[in-house]
Short mmCIF file of C-alpha atoms (C1' of nucleotides) in Angstrom, two decimals:
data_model
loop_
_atom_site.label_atom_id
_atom_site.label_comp_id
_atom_site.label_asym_id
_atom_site.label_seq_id
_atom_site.Cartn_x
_atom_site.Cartn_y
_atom_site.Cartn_z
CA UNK A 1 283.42 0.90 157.39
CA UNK A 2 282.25 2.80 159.98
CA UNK A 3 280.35 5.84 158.64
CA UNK A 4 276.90 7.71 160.45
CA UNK A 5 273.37 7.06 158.95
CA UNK A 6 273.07 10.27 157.70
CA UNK A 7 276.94 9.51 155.69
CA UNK A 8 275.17 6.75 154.12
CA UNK A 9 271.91 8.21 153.12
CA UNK A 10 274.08 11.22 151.76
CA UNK A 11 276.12 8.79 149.63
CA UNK A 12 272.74 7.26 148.37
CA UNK A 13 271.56 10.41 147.16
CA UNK A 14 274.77 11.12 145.56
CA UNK A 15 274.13 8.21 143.87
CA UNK A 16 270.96 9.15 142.37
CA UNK A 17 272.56 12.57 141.42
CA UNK A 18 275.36 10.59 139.33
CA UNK A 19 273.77 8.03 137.81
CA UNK A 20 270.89 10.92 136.69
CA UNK A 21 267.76 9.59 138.78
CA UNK A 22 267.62 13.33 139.46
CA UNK A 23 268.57 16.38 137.09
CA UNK A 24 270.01 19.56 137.39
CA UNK A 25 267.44 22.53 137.94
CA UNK A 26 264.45 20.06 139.09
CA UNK A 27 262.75 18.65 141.88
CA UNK A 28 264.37 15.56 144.12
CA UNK A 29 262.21 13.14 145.79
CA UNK A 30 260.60 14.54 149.03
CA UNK A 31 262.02 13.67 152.06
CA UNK A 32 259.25 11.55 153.11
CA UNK A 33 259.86 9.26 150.03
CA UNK A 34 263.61 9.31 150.58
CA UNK A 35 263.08 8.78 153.60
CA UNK A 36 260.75 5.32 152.98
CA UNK A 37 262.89 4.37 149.98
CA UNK A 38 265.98 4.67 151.30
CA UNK A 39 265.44 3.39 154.98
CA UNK A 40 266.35 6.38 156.93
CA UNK A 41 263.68 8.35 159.90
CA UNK A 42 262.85 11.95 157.69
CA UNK A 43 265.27 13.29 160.40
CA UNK A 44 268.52 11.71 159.17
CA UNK A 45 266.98 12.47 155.57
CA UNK A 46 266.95 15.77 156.76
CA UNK A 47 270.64 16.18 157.71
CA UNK A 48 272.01 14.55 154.68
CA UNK A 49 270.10 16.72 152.67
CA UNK A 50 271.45 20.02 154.62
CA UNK A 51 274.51 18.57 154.20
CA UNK A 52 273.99 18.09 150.66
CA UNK A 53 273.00 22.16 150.73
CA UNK A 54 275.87 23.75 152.69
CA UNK A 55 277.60 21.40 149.98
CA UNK A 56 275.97 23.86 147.44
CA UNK A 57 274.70 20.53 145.69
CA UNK A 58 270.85 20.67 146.50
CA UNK A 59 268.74 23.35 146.78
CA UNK A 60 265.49 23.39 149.24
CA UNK A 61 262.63 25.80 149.02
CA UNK A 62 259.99 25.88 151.36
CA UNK A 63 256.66 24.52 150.62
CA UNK A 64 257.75 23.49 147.30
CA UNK A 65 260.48 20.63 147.16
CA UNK A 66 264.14 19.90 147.28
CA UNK A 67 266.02 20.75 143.67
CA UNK A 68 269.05 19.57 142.36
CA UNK A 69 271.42 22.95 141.73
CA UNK A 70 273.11 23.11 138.36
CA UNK A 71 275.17 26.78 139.25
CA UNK A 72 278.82 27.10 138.71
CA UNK A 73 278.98 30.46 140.75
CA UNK A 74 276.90 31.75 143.60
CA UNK A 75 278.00 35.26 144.05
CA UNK A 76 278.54 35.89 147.98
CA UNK A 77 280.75 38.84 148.23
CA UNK A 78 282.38 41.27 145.05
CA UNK A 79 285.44 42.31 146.12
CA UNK A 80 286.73 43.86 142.98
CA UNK A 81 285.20 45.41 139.81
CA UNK A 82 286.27 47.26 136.63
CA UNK A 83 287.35 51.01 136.52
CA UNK A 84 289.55 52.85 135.06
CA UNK A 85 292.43 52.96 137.69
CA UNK A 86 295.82 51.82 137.49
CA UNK A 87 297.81 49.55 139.31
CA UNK A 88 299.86 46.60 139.45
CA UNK A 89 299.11 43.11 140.62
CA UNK A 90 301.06 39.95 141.75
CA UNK A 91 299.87 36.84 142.38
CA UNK A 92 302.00 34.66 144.31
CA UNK A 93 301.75 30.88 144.59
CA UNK A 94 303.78 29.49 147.85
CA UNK A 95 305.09 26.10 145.85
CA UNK A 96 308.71 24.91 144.22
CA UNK A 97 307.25 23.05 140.96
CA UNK A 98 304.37 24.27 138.71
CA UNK A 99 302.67 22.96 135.84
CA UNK A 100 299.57 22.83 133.49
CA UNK A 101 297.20 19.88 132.53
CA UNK A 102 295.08 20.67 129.34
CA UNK A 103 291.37 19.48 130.39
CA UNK A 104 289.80 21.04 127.30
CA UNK A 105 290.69 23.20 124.39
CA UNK A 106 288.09 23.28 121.44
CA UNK A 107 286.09 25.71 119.36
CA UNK A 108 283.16 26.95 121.14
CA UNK A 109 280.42 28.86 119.27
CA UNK A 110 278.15 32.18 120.96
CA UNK A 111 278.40 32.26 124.31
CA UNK A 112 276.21 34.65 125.58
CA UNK A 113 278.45 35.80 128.01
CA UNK A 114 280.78 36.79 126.13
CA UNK A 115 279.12 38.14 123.12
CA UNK A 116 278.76 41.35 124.79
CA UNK A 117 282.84 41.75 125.10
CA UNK A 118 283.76 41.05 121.94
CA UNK A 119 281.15 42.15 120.30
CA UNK A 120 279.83 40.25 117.01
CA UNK A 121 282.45 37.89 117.25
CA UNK A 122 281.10 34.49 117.15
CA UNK A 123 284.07 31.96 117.20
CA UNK A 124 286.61 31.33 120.14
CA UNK A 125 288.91 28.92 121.15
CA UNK A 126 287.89 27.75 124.92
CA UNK A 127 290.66 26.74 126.62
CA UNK A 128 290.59 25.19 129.97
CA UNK A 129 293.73 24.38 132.10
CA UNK A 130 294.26 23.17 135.44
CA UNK A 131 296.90 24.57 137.17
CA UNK A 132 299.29 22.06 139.47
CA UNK A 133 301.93 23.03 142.58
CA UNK A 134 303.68 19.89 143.74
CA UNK A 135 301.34 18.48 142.20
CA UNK A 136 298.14 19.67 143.81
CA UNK A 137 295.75 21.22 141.72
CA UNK A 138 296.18 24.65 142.83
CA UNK A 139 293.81 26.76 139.84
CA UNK A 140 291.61 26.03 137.58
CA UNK A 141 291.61 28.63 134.15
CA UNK A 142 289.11 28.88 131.31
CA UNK A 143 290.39 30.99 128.55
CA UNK A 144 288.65 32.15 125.88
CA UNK A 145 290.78 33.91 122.88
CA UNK A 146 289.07 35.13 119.73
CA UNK A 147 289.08 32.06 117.15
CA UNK A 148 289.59 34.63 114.19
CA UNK A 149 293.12 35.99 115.38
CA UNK A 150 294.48 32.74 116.89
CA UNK A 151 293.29 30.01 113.66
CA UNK A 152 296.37 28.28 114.53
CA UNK A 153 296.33 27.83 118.23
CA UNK A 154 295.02 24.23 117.64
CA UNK A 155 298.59 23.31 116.83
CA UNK A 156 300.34 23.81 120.14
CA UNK A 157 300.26 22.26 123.87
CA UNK A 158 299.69 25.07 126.34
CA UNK A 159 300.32 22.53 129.03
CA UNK A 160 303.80 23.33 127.86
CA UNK A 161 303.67 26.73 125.80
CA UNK A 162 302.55 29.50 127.76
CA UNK A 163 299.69 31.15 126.07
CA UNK A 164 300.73 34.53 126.45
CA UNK A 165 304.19 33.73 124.44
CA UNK A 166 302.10 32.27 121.87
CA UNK A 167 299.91 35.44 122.00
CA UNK A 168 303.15 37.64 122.02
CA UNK A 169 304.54 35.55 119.05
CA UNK A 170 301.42 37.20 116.90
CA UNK A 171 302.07 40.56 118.20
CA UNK A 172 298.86 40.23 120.32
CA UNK A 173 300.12 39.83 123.91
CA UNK A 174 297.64 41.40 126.26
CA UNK A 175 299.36 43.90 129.00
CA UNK A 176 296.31 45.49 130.05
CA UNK A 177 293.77 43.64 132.31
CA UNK A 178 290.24 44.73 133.25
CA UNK A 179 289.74 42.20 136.76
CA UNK A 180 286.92 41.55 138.90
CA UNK A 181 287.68 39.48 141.84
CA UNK A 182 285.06 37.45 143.90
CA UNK A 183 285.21 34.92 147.29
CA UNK A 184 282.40 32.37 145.37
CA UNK A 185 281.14 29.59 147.55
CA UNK A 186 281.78 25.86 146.59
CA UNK A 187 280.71 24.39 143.50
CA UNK A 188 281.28 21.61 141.04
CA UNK A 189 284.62 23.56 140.49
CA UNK A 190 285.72 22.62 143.85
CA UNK A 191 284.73 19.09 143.39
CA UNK A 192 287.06 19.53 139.87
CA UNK A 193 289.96 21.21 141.98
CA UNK A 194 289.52 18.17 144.93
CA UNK A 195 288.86 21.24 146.88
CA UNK A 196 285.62 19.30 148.47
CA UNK A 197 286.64 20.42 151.72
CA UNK A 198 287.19 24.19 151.29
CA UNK A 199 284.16 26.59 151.49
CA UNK A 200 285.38 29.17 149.62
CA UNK A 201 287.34 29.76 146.34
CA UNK A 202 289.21 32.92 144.89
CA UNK A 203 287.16 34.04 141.63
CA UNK A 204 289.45 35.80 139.10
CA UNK A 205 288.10 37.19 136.17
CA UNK A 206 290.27 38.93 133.18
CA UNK A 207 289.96 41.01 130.27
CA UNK A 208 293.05 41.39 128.09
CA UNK A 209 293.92 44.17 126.14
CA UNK A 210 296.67 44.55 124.05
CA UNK A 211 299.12 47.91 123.69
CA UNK A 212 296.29 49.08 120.74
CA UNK A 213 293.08 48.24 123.38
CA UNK A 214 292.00 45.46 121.52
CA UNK A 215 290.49 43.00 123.58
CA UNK A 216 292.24 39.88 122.30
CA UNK A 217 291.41 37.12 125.87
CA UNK A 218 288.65 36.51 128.34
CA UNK A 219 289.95 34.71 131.22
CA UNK A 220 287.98 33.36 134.49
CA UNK A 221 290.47 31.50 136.87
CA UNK A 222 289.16 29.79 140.40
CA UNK A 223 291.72 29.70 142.91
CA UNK A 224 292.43 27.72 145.77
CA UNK A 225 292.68 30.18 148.72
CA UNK A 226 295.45 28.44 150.64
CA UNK A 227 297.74 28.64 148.02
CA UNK A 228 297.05 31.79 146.46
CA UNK A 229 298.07 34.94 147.65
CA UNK A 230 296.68 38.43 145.80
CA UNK A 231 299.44 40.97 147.17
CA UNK A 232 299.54 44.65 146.38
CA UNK A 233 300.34 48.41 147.92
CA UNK A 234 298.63 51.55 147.63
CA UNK A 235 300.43 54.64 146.71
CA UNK A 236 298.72 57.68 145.84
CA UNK B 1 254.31 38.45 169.18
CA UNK B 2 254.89 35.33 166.43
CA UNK B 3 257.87 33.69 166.98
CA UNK B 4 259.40 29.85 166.80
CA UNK B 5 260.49 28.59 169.99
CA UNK B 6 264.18 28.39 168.67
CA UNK B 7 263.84 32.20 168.23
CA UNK B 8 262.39 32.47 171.79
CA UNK B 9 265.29 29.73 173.29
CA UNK B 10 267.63 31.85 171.24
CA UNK B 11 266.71 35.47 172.47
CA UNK B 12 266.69 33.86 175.96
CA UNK B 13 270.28 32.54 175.59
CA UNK B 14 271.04 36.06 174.02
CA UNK B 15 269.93 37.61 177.14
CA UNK B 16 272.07 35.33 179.55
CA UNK B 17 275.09 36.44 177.26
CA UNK B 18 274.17 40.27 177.49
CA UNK B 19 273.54 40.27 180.98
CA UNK B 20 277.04 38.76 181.54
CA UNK B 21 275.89 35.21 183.07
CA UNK B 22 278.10 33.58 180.03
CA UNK B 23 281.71 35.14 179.70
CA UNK B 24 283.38 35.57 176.44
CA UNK B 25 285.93 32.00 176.08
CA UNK B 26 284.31 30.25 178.79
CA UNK B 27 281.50 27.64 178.85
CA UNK B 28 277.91 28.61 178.94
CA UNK B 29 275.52 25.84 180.34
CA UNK B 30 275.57 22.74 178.32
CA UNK B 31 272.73 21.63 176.20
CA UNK B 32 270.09 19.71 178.73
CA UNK B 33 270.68 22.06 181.43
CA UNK B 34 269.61 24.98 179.20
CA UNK B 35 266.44 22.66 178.26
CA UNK B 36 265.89 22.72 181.79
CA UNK B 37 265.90 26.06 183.06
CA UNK B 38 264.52 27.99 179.83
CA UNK B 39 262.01 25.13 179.19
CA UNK B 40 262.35 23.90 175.85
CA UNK B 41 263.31 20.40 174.53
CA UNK B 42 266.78 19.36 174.16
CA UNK B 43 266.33 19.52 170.07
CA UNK B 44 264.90 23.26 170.63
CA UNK B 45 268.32 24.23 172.63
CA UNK B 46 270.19 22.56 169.93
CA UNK B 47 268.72 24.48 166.92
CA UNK B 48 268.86 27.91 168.68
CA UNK B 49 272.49 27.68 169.57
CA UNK B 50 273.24 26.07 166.15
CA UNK B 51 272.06 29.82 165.04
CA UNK B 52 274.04 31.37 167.77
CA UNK B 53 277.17 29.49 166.49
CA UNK B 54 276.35 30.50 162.62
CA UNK B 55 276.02 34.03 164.01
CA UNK B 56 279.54 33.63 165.14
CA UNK B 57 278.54 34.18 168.84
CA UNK B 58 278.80 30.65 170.66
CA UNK B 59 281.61 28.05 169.38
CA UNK B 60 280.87 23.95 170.08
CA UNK B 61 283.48 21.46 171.08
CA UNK B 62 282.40 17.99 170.98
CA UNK B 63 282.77 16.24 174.09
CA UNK B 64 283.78 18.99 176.05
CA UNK B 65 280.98 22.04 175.56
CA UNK B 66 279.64 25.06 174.27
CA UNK B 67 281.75 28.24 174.67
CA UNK B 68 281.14 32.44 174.39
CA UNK B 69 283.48 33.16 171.40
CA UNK B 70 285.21 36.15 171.61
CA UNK B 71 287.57 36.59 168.62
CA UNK B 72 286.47 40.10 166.79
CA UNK B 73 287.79 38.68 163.70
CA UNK B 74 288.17 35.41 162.21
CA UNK B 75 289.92 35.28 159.05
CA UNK B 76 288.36 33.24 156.22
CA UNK B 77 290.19 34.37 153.39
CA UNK B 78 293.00 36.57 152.84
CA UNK B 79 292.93 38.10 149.61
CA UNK B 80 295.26 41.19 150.06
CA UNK B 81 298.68 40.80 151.34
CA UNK B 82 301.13 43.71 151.80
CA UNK B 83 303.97 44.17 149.21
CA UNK B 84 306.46 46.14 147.31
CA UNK B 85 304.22 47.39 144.37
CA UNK B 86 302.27 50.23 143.23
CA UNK B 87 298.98 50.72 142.08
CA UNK B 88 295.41 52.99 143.20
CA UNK B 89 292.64 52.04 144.38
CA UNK B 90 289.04 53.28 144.65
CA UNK B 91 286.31 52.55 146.98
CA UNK B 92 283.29 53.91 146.12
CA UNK B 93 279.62 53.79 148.15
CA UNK B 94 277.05 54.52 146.08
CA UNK B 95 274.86 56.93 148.16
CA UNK B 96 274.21 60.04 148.29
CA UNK B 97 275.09 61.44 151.52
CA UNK B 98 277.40 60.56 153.67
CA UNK B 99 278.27 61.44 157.44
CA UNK B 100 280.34 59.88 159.82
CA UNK B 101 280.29 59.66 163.85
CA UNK B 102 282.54 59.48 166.48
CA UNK B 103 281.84 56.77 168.90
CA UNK B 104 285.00 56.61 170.93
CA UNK B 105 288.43 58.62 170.85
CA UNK B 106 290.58 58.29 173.52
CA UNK B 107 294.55 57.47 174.48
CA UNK B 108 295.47 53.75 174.51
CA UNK B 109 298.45 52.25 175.88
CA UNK B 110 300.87 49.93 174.50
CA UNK B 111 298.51 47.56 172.54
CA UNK B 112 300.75 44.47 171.61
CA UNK B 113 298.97 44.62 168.10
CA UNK B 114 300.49 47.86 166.78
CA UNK B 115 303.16 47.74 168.82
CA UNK B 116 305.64 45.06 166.27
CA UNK B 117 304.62 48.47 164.16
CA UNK B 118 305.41 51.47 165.75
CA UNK B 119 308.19 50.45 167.32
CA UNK B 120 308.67 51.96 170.74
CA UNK B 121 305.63 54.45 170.96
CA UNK B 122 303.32 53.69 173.82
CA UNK B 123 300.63 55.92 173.44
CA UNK B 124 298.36 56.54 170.92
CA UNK B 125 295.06 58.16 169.91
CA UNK B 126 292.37 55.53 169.44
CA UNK B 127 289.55 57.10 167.08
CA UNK B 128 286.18 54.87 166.56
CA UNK B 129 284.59 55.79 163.93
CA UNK B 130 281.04 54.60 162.18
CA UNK B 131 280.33 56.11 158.91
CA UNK B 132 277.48 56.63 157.64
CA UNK B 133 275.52 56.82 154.08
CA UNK B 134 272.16 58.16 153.76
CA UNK B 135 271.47 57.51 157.68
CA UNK B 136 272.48 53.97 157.51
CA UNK B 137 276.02 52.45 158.71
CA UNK B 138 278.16 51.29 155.86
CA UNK B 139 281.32 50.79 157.80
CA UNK B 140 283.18 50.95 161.15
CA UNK B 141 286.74 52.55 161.42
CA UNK B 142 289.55 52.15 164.27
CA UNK B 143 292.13 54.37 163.65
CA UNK B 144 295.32 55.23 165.31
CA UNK B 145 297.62 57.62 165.51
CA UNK B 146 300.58 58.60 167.73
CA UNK B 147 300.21 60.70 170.55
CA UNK B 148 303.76 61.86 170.13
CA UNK B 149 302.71 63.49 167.01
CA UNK B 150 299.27 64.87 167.56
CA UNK B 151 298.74 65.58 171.22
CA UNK B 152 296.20 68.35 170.22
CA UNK B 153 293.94 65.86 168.50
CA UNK B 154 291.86 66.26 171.33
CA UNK B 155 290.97 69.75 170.10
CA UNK B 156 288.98 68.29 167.10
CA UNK B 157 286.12 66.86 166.30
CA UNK B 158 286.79 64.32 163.58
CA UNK B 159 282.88 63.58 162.83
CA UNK B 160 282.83 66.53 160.82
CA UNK B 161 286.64 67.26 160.46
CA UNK B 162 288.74 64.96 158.33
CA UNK B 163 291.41 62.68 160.17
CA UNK B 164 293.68 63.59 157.00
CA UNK B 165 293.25 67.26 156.82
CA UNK B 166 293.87 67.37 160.10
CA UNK B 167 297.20 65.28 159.69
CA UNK B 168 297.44 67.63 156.72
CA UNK B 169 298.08 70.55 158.77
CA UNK B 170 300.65 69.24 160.15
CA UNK B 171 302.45 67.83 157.49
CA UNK B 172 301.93 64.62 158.53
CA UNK B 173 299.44 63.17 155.75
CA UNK B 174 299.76 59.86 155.15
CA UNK B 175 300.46 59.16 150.97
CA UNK B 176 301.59 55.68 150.72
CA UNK B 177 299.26 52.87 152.14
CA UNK B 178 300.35 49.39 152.81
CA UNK B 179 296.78 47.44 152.74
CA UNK B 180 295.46 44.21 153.49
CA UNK B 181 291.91 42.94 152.63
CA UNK B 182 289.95 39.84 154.28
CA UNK B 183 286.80 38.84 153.45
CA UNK B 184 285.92 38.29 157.60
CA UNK B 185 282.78 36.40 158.91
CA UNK B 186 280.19 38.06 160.69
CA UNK B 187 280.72 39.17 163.89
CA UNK B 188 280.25 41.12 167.14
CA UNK B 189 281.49 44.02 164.32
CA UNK B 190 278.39 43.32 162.70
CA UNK B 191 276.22 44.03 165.61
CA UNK B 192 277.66 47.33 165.98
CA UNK B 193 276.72 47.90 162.14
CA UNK B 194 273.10 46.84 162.71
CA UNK B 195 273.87 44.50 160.06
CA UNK B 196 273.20 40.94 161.68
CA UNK B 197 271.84 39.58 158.49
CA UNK B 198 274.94 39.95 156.71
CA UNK B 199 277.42 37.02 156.88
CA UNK B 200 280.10 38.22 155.21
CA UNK B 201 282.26 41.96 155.46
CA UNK B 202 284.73 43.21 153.70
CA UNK B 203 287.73 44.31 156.18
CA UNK B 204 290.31 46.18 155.53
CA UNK B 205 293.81 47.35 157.23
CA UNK B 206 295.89 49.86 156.34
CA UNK B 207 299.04 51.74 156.68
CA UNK B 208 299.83 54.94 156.53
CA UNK B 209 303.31 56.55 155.90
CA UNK B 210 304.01 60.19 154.89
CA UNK B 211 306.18 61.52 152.33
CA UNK B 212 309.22 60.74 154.34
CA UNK B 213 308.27 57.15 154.84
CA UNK B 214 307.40 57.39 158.19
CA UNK B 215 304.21 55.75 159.37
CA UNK B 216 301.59 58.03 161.11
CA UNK B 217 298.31 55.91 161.06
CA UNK B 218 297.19 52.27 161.80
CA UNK B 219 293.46 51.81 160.72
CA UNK B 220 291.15 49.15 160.62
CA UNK B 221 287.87 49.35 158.51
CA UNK B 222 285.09 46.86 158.40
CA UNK B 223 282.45 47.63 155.56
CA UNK B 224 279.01 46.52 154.53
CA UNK B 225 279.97 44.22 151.43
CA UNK B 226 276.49 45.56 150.36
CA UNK B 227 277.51 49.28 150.03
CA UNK B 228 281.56 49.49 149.10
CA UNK B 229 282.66 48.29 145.62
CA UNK B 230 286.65 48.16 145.30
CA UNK B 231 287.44 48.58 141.92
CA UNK B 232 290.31 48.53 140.25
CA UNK B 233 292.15 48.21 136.86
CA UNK B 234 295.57 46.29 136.08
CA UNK B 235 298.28 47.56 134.08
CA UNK B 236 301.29 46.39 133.40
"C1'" DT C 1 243.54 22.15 148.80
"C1'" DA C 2 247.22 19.00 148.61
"C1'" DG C 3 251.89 18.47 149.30
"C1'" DT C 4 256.24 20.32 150.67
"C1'" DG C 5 259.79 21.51 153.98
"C1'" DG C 6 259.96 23.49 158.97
"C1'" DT C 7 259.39 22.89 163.78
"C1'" DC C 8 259.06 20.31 167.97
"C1'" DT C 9 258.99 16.58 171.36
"C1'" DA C 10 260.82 12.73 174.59
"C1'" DG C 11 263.83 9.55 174.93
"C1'" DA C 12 267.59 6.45 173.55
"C1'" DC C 13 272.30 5.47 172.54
"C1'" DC C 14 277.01 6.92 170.52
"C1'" DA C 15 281.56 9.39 170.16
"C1'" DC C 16 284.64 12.30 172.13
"C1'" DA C 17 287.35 15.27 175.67
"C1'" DG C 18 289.06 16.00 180.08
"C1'" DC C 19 290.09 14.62 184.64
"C1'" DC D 1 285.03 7.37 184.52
"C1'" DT D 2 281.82 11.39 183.83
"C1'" DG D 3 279.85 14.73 181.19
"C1'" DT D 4 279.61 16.87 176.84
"C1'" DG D 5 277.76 17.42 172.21
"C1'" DG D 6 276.30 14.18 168.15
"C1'" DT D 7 273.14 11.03 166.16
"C1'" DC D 8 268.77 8.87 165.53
"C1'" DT D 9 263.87 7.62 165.88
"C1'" DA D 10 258.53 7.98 165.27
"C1'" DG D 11 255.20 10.79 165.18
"C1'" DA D 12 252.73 15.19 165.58
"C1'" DC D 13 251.53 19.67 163.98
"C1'" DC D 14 252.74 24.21 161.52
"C1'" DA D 15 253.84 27.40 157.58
"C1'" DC D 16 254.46 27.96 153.06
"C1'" DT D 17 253.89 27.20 147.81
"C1'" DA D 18 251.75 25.87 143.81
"C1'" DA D 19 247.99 24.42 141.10
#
DNA sequence: TAGTGGTCTAGACCACAGC
DNA sequence: CTGTGGTCTAGACCACTAA
């Protein structure tokens, strides 16, 4: 078990962050006091704790303390937005065998961000899927489809039904997609995707229309950038 | 004249690199002899050219040394990939006025990265470009073209002429673009863009074919991720 | 003003790459 | 082997933030 001090002393606080000695959006111990409590100089406290940052776990501000982060998404660098353009889009995923694992599919209840896009609607079904190549966790989709046109969805396994065929079977199949694309830095969705070691993820984000505009799915998908590939070709 | 010795140890090493002591891929003096000759402690050094290497300027190899990158790119995450569809695309900057200036147009020879595209063509006409919004630099272009076609580009000034219309005249305009995009990590690119604070830009490559199919321009374009939105819309 | 993270030092030993 | 960058310490002082 060979590992360096400042390994260890990042595994301690790890520790503290899982077993809820310190909570999301508040202050961590100083280093000093990690430093005394957990038997390491304030240097090597130092480094774990950087390493804990470029991690995008903890959060330091000068003159004030160390914080434990609760963000999903830290916006670095908006590569596409909505307008009304046309084109077409492929996305391309270099494997032989693909499947889906159902992590989560309930009722969810007002989420702010999304009251805005559908409007006063105040039910959805939140479905989130995992998406596997040889099986490697390759995506990682929450959908969110409005609870008042879909009642039924509860009774099928979109690990195995596509959700689109199931949208199509109500006459409700989006074809028109509103996407923002973003590089987002590493987050708890890369420790979801055992993506721990890749800095950067491919942020999709949907809106599905169908044929009569009505927005009938709200998609955001996090990719794995080796695996993904977003291909296209301009023609005016 | 406030400034942290790491700045100091870090504007010194700066120097050494401008004034061509170091040489791009080869090793600059290792860590102790630096604390030597510029005076600082060996912990200084180490935090200054940790910056250095963030900035993308000096590259570390355990065991062996510290070394003058040179790469002008280095990819970090592919996100466009060329392919057989359609679509449009819009890149807006959202200023008010806009300019551009020519800093460099000239004939290259045979350069082994356009030449797998232009077949047997030779000689080309190498335009640098730096465009500007409201006095500040929002991107760099490198276009080229081939000589074969436009051997009176000479003749023009293309900081206040348009590349296109000038392509235009000769019925040569390029209408179908095969693009790639790459988010690309800052680097000696961004010191021509006075934008040194900025980690990330948003690069992109395109090319352009007439009408006919035939390909008449090669450009690469670096932008400030700060200033350019690319927006889009799908539709399938 | 008290407490936090940031900087800085001098010196020791460790891990790794190349000859 | 030799030399490189990596780790680690104990202790000092500085710059910043919040109450």
């Amino acid at each position: 078990m060979e590992q360096y001090l400042y390994e260890q002393a990042k595994k301690k606080i790890l520790d503290l962050i899982t077993t809820g000695k310190f909570q999301p959006n508040l202050r961590i111990w100083n280093e000093r006091l990690l430093s005394q409590r957990l038997g390491y100089s304030r240097s090597t406290i130092k480094h774990a704790i950087n390493s804990l940052v470029s991690d995008n776990i903890l959060e330091k501000r000068t003159g004030d303390g160390t914080y434990l982060v609760d963000a999903e998404i830290n916006n670095l660098l908006e590569i596409g937005e909505n307008s009304p353009n046309s084109f077409s889009q492929v996305t391309r995923i270099n494997k032989k065998t693909s499947s889906s694992h159902v992590e989560s599919f309930k009722v969810v209840y007002y989420d702010p961000t999304q009251r805005h896009l559908f409007g006063d609607i105040e039910e959805f079904y939140e479905l989130i899927r995992t998406r596997m190549a040889n099986g490697k966790v390759v995506a990682l989709q929450r959908s969110y489809i409005p609870f008042r046109k879909f009642s039924d969805a509860h009774r099928y396994d979109f690990s195995k039904l596509s959700l689109y065929d199931y949208m199509d079977n109500k006459n409700q199949k989006p074809v028109n997609f509103n996407t923002s694309i973003k590089a987002v830095e590493r987050s708890s969705i890369s420790l979801q995707m055992n993506l721990i070691k890749e800095k950067y993820l491919l942020y999709f984000e949907y809106l599905g229309y169908t044929k009569d505009n009505e927005l009938v799915e709200f998609t955001k998908s996090w990719y794995d950038p080796n695996t993904i590939e977003f291909a296209m070709n301009i023609k005016y």
